[in-house]
Short mmCIF file of C-alpha atoms in Angstrom, two decimals:
data_model
loop_
_atom_site.label_atom_id
_atom_site.label_comp_id
_atom_site.label_asym_id
_atom_site.label_seq_id
_atom_site.Cartn_x
_atom_site.Cartn_y
_atom_site.Cartn_z
CA MET A 1 132.87 -95.30 256.64
CA LYS A 2 137.27 -94.95 255.87
CA ARG A 3 135.88 -94.54 251.79
CA LEU A 4 133.81 -92.08 252.95
CA LEU A 5 135.73 -89.83 254.89
CA LYS A 6 138.82 -90.14 252.21
CA LYS A 7 136.28 -88.72 249.91
CA LEU A 8 135.07 -85.93 251.89
CA ARG A 9 138.68 -84.78 252.04
CA SER A 10 139.76 -85.34 248.91
CA ASN A 11 136.87 -83.08 247.78
CA ILE A 12 137.51 -80.64 250.80
CA LEU A 13 141.33 -80.75 248.83
CA VAL A 14 139.50 -79.97 245.72
CA MET A 15 137.87 -77.25 246.89
CA LEU A 16 141.12 -75.44 248.84
CA THR A 17 142.73 -75.30 245.39
CA HIS A 18 139.89 -75.07 242.60
CA THR A 19 137.30 -73.31 244.12
CA ILE A 20 139.23 -70.91 246.81
CA ALA A 21 143.10 -70.78 245.13
CA LEU A 22 142.48 -70.65 241.53
CA PRO A 23 140.43 -67.59 241.82
CA ILE A 24 142.90 -66.17 243.97
CA LEU A 25 145.77 -66.63 241.53
CA LYS A 26 143.50 -65.08 238.66
CA ILE A 27 144.11 -61.17 240.74
CA VAL A 28 148.13 -61.97 242.03
CA ARG A 29 149.14 -63.62 239.07
CA ARG A 30 150.23 -62.05 235.94
CA LYS A 31 149.50 -64.58 233.64
CA LYS A 32 151.61 -66.15 230.61
CA LYS A 33 148.85 -67.18 227.68
CA PHE A 34 150.30 -71.38 227.48
CA PRO A 35 151.25 -71.43 224.08
CA TYR A 36 149.20 -75.55 223.76
CA SER A 37 145.90 -76.32 222.85
CA MET A 38 145.57 -80.37 224.06
CA GLU A 39 144.98 -80.92 220.53
CA GLN A 40 148.36 -79.28 219.44
CA LEU A 41 150.03 -81.68 222.85
CA SER A 42 148.76 -84.62 221.57
CA ALA A 43 151.19 -83.84 218.43
CA LEU A 44 153.83 -83.28 220.23
CA PRO A 45 156.59 -86.05 219.66
CA PHE A 46 156.32 -89.02 221.74
CA GLU A 47 158.43 -89.02 225.09
CA THR A 48 158.15 -85.01 225.41
CA VAL A 49 156.83 -83.10 228.48
CA GLY A 50 153.97 -82.03 226.15
CA ASN A 51 153.17 -85.01 224.84
CA GLU A 52 153.72 -86.63 228.34
CA LEU A 53 151.20 -83.70 229.49
CA TRP A 54 148.61 -84.48 227.16
CA GLN A 55 148.42 -88.82 227.42
CA GLN A 56 148.36 -88.53 231.60
CA LEU A 57 145.76 -85.58 231.42
CA ASN A 58 143.92 -87.09 228.77
CA ALA A 59 144.61 -90.71 230.42
CA GLU A 60 142.60 -89.04 233.50
CA ASN A 61 140.22 -87.47 231.83
CA LEU A 62 141.44 -83.59 233.01
CA ARG A 63 141.15 -80.63 230.92
CA LEU A 64 144.08 -77.94 230.56
CA LEU A 65 143.17 -75.02 233.92
CA PRO A 66 144.19 -71.35 232.93
CA TYR A 67 146.60 -70.57 235.13
CA TYR A 68 147.33 -74.07 236.36
CA GLU A 69 149.21 -74.88 233.27
CA ARG A 70 152.93 -74.47 234.75
CA HIS A 71 151.59 -76.65 237.90
CA ASP A 72 149.73 -79.92 235.77
CA ILE A 73 153.62 -79.63 233.75
CA LYS A 74 154.86 -80.50 237.30
CA HIS A 75 152.80 -83.50 237.84
CA VAL A 76 154.62 -84.62 234.90
CA VAL A 77 157.96 -83.63 235.48
CA LEU A 78 158.39 -84.20 238.97
CA ASP A 79 156.45 -87.60 238.43
CA TYR A 80 153.64 -87.33 241.35
CA PRO A 81 150.32 -88.14 239.53
CA PHE A 82 147.01 -86.44 239.87
CA THR A 83 145.77 -87.77 242.71
CA ASP A 84 145.63 -86.39 246.60
CA GLU A 85 148.63 -88.21 247.38
CA GLY A 86 150.26 -86.58 244.23
CA GLU A 87 149.53 -83.37 244.98
CA VAL A 88 150.86 -83.15 248.27
CA SER A 89 153.51 -85.20 247.60
CA LEU A 90 154.31 -83.09 244.82
CA GLN A 91 153.77 -79.43 247.45
CA PHE A 92 156.33 -81.58 249.82
CA PHE A 93 158.78 -81.35 246.91
CA MET A 94 158.60 -77.77 246.08
CA LEU A 95 158.57 -76.55 249.14
CA ALA A 96 161.91 -78.87 250.25
CA ASN A 97 162.90 -77.01 246.39
CA GLY A 98 162.93 -74.13 248.29
CA ARG A 99 159.43 -72.55 246.75
CA VAL A 100 157.79 -70.91 249.81
CA SER A 101 154.45 -69.20 249.13
CA PHE A 102 150.78 -69.87 250.42
CA PRO A 103 149.01 -73.06 248.11
CA VAL A 104 152.40 -74.55 249.40
CA LEU A 105 152.24 -73.85 252.61
CA ALA A 106 148.77 -75.06 253.04
CA THR A 107 148.47 -78.03 251.02
CA VAL A 108 151.38 -79.56 252.78
CA ILE A 109 149.42 -78.69 256.64
CA TYR A 110 146.52 -79.98 254.98
CA GLY A 111 148.16 -83.04 254.03
CA LEU A 112 149.98 -83.45 257.05
CA VAL A 113 146.69 -83.29 259.36
CA THR A 114 144.69 -85.26 256.74
CA MET A 115 146.76 -87.73 255.23
CA PRO A 116 149.04 -89.97 257.71
CA GLU A 117 148.93 -92.91 255.73
CA TYR A 118 150.94 -91.15 253.11
CA TYR A 119 153.44 -89.42 255.71
CA SER A 120 156.14 -91.66 253.93
CA SER A 121 155.33 -90.46 250.37
CA PHE A 122 155.30 -86.76 251.55
CA ARG A 123 158.60 -87.40 253.53
CA LYS A 124 160.56 -88.72 250.33
CA ALA A 125 159.02 -85.98 248.32
CA TYR A 126 160.49 -83.71 250.36
CA GLN A 127 163.99 -85.47 250.57
CA ARG A 128 163.46 -85.63 246.48
CA GLY A 129 162.92 -81.45 246.81
CA LYS A 130 166.20 -81.63 248.84
CA GLU A 131 168.25 -83.29 246.48
CA ALA A 132 166.69 -81.91 242.96
CA LYS A 133 168.64 -78.90 241.39
CA ASN A 134 166.51 -75.84 242.51
CA LEU A 135 163.36 -75.21 239.93
CA SER A 136 163.04 -71.72 240.28
CA SER A 137 164.34 -70.53 237.39
CA LEU A 138 162.85 -73.38 234.74
CA ASP A 139 160.96 -71.75 232.23
CA TRP A 140 157.98 -74.81 232.40
CA PHE A 141 156.50 -74.12 228.86
CA ALA A 142 159.90 -73.63 227.84
CA ILE A 143 160.09 -77.30 228.52
CA MET A 144 156.87 -78.89 226.67
CA GLN A 145 158.94 -80.21 223.14
CA GLN A 146 161.68 -81.99 224.94
CA PRO A 147 162.66 -84.98 226.12
CA LEU A 148 160.98 -86.18 229.55
CA ALA A 149 163.64 -88.07 230.63
CA GLU A 150 166.23 -85.33 229.37
CA VAL A 151 164.27 -82.58 231.75
CA ARG A 152 164.17 -84.75 234.18
CA CYS A 153 168.15 -85.88 234.17
CA GLN A 154 168.94 -82.20 233.58
CA PHE A 155 167.76 -81.51 237.14
CA SER A 156 168.15 -84.74 238.73
CA LEU A 157 164.57 -85.80 239.12
CA ALA A 158 164.93 -89.57 238.82
CA LYS A 159 162.94 -90.97 241.13
#
């Protein structure tokens, strides 16, 4: 029963982000073209942000979604896995780092209501977001060829 509830919770989170949020983002967000294909990301030097993005997406059997590329880069740079816990932790980090938006707040509230077993992870992510340098001016697409470790160090993102 517990496994069924976790699966349902996960499906609802995916529906909220991919079925509801993605179409809204396509309407309200001006699209900045992501300059890389999966093949180009795979060809970037090992340990760069772009190559690590490719490795993690590939390992999870995921693909780049238009309008979500920045979000996927955040998962890699901030070191939150592509899981339910990782998704909500990422949003707690972003909230603490000053990103207050409907998707961030909705995900945080959803996590608080449905994922009590991850509260300690959420708390750590929030604290980490407070301690990190502000990411609001970071050009996520411009860091693809930079070493991941250097980007994390530059913004005080060590775990």
